[in-house]
Structures are given as structure tokens and as C-alpha cells.
Amino acid sequence: AVALLTLNRPDALNALSGALLRELGARIDAVARDGQARALVITGAGRAFCSGGDVRDIIGELQGSDAEGLLEFTRLTCELIRNMRRLPKPIIASLNGTTAGAGSCIALASDIRIAAEEAKIAFIFVKVGLAGTDMGATYLLPRVVGLAKATELLMTGDFISAPEAGAIGLYNRVVPRDQLETATREFADKLARGPALGLAKTKEMLNREMHMGFESALEAEAVAQALCM
């Protein structure tokens, strides 16, 4: 009942190529339609989870793009994050190693993050002259770690260690590398045994209530819980 997606470009530290980005999106759509899959795990092969956009395949190609082409690409990356948040099934990012740039945003858009002790993380966009506001980062990160820490991470682009990421709430669990697969599987199995509708509604309401006032949220929760009942 647990679907597993592995980013499999270990020699390139699982950097996102255009093809890999599209394939990842297509696979997430397939999981949404799969009646047997009740939870999704995303991980990486080798020593990195995902090091961001591929320097030649994505960044190099974008240097020759006009404004319309650049916007088309940034909307494509945001669509991946949108589909992850809309997926009515829990997503666990199993962070096996270095997580940076777009990889950090994929981890951030997941519902749960379980990391190996080696899994340092950075939102490195400012390191290459871009804004930290990429793939939902300036929306989601303050809601996970608070505005002050999110501002620091997005404005410096510096890596932080897995223990520090755990301490600020960015990682849910930090485990020794040889225990990562087991810890991820146990957590995923626990979610997969849970109530599918109840978990889907929980994720939906976490998303929706980000935009609501307290009274509106209470009413929306009353309706959602009555539906589950």
C-alpha cells in the first residue's frame, strides 16, 4: 500500500533534469489515480536526495530562454509542488543525503520528512543570484519553521545539518543512515494503515486553513469532520 519513487541519477547527485522533473510529476499523478497506493515515499539513490536543478540540462538551457520561456519553466516547477500538496495521500520524503535547491522544495512540500544524519539541507537559490522565493519556499517554509528562521535560510542559502533541521522542526525524524529505510517504511506503513478519507481530509484542511480566519476554520472543520463521521 506504499508507493516508492526513487530519484535515480546518483552520479549527478539526483539533480533534476527536465526529463526527471516531468517524470516525477507524471508518477505523482499516477499515484493519485492508484486505488491501492495509500501513501507515497520519495527518496534518492546514492549519497544525495536531490541537489537541485541540473547545471547543464536545466540551468544551461534556461540561459538562452526569453521571458516567456523562463516563466513557462518556473510555472512547471510550481505545478509539481501544487500537485504534491493536492495529492490526497500522505507523502514522506526519505532524505538519504544532501538536499538542496529544488530538492529542498520537494522535501518541504512533502507531509513528513525523515532524514539520515548526513542529510544536510539548503535553499541555495540566492547563491546563484536568484530569489529564495522558488517552488513554494517562501509560502511553506515560514509555516514549518517560523518566519525568522525561514528568512535566515532563504536569504543566506547556507546549508544546515540534519540535527539542526530536526531541532527547528524542518525534519520530523533524524536517524542513522543504516536505519533510514526501516524508519521510513515503519512510518509509511503506519500511515497506510490509517483511514484513507480521514488522512486525505486532514491534509486538505491543513492546506485550506492556511488562508482562513479562526471562525471560518472552525466551520470548515465542523463540515469536514461531519463528512468523515
PDB file of N, CA and C in Angstrom, residues 8 21 23 52-53 56 58 62 72 84 86 89 91 122 136 138-139 145 160 182-183 224:
ATOM      1  N   ASN A   8      16.756   8.727  -9.483  1.00  0.00           N
ATOM      2  CA  ASN A   8      17.812   7.762  -9.786  1.00  0.00           C
ATOM      3  C   ASN A   8      18.827   8.316 -10.792  1.00  0.00           C
ATOM      4  N   LEU A  21      12.148  15.887 -14.019  1.00  0.00           N
ATOM      5  CA  LEU A  21      11.102  16.733 -13.441  1.00  0.00           C
ATOM      6  C   LEU A  21       9.726  16.331 -13.968  1.00  0.00           C
ATOM      7  N   GLU A  23       8.936  13.429 -15.372  1.00  0.00           N
ATOM      8  CA  GLU A  23       8.643  12.062 -14.960  1.00  0.00           C
ATOM      9  C   GLU A  23       8.143  12.013 -13.520  1.00  0.00           C
ATOM     10  N   GLY A  52      19.226  19.702  -6.585  1.00  0.00           N
ATOM     11  CA  GLY A  52      18.643  20.860  -7.252  1.00  0.00           C
ATOM     12  C   GLY A  52      18.573  20.668  -8.747  1.00  0.00           C
ATOM     13  N   GLY A  53      18.493  21.782  -9.479  1.00  0.00           N
ATOM     14  CA  GLY A  53      18.407  21.719 -10.933  1.00  0.00           C
ATOM     15  C   GLY A  53      19.745  21.386 -11.561  1.00  0.00           C
ATOM     16  N   ARG A  56      23.688  21.708 -16.466  1.00  0.00           N
ATOM     17  CA  ARG A  56      23.691  21.761 -17.930  1.00  0.00           C
ATOM     18  C   ARG A  56      22.291  21.611 -18.509  1.00  0.00           C
ATOM     19  N   ILE A  58      19.178  21.957 -17.203  1.00  0.00           N
ATOM     20  CA  ILE A  58      18.158  22.973 -16.896  1.00  0.00           C
ATOM     21  C   ILE A  58      18.749  24.374 -16.891  1.00  0.00           C
ATOM     22  N   LEU A  62      18.197  27.250 -19.759  1.00  0.00           N
ATOM     23  CA  LEU A  62      17.417  28.441 -19.435  1.00  0.00           C
ATOM     24  C   LEU A  62      18.147  29.730 -19.788  1.00  0.00           C
ATOM     25  N   GLU A  72       7.419  29.899 -18.307  1.00  0.00           N
ATOM     26  CA  GLU A  72       6.864  28.565 -18.556  1.00  0.00           C
ATOM     27  C   GLU A  72       7.565  27.522 -17.687  1.00  0.00           C
ATOM     28  N   MET A  84       1.846  17.933  -5.451  1.00  0.00           N
ATOM     29  CA  MET A  84       2.226  17.239  -4.220  1.00  0.00           C
ATOM     30  C   MET A  84       1.310  17.624  -3.075  1.00  0.00           C
ATOM     31  N   ARG A  86      -1.702  18.803  -3.322  1.00  0.00           N
ATOM     32  CA  ARG A  86      -3.070  18.380  -3.619  1.00  0.00           C
ATOM     33  C   ARG A  86      -3.257  16.872  -3.545  1.00  0.00           C
ATOM     34  N   LYS A  89      -3.098  11.892  -0.420  1.00  0.00           N
ATOM     35  CA  LYS A  89      -2.421  10.797   0.272  1.00  0.00           C
ATOM     36  C   LYS A  89      -1.161  11.375   0.910  1.00  0.00           C
ATOM     37  N   ILE A  91       2.592  12.111   1.865  1.00  0.00           N
ATOM     38  CA  ILE A  91       3.890  11.959   1.203  1.00  0.00           C
ATOM     39  C   ILE A  91       4.989  12.051   2.251  1.00  0.00           C
ATOM     40  N   ALA A 122      19.775  22.860   2.195  1.00  0.00           N
ATOM     41  CA  ALA A 122      19.919  24.303   1.931  1.00  0.00           C
ATOM     42  C   ALA A 122      18.960  24.715   0.824  1.00  0.00           C
ATOM     43  N   GLY A 136       7.359  27.373  -3.990  1.00  0.00           N
ATOM     44  CA  GLY A 136       6.585  27.401  -2.758  1.00  0.00           C
ATOM     45  C   GLY A 136       7.375  27.652  -1.496  1.00  0.00           C
ATOM     46  N   THR A 138       8.852  30.344  -0.044  1.00  0.00           N
ATOM     47  CA  THR A 138       8.532  31.461   0.839  1.00  0.00           C
ATOM     48  C   THR A 138       7.118  31.374   1.396  1.00  0.00           C
ATOM     49  N   TYR A 139       6.323  30.481   0.869  1.00  0.00           N
ATOM     50  CA  TYR A 139       4.990  30.233   1.432  1.00  0.00           C
ATOM     51  C   TYR A 139       5.050  29.145   2.503  1.00  0.00           C
ATOM     52  N   VAL A 145       8.902  26.358   9.924  1.00  0.00           N
ATOM     53  CA  VAL A 145       9.969  26.665  10.895  1.00  0.00           C
ATOM     54  C   VAL A 145       9.830  28.046  11.518  1.00  0.00           C
ATOM     55  N   ILE A 160      22.325  23.703   6.501  1.00  0.00           N
ATOM     56  CA  ILE A 160      22.275  23.358   7.914  1.00  0.00           C
ATOM     57  C   ILE A 160      22.302  21.835   8.026  1.00  0.00           C
ATOM     58  N   THR A 182      14.344   1.538   7.205  1.00  0.00           N
ATOM     59  CA  THR A 182      13.433   0.912   8.161  1.00  0.00           C
ATOM     60  C   THR A 182      12.515   1.945   8.808  1.00  0.00           C
ATOM     61  N   ALA A 183      13.098   3.067   9.230  1.00  0.00           N
ATOM     62  CA  ALA A 183      12.301   4.106   9.880  1.00  0.00           C
ATOM     63  C   ALA A 183      11.256   4.669   8.923  1.00  0.00           C
ATOM     64  N   ALA A 224     -16.033  19.189   7.622  1.00  0.00           N
ATOM     65  CA  ALA A 224     -15.144  18.079   7.230  1.00  0.00           C
ATOM     66  C   ALA A 224     -15.312  16.889   8.161  1.00  0.00           C
TER      67      ALA A 224
END
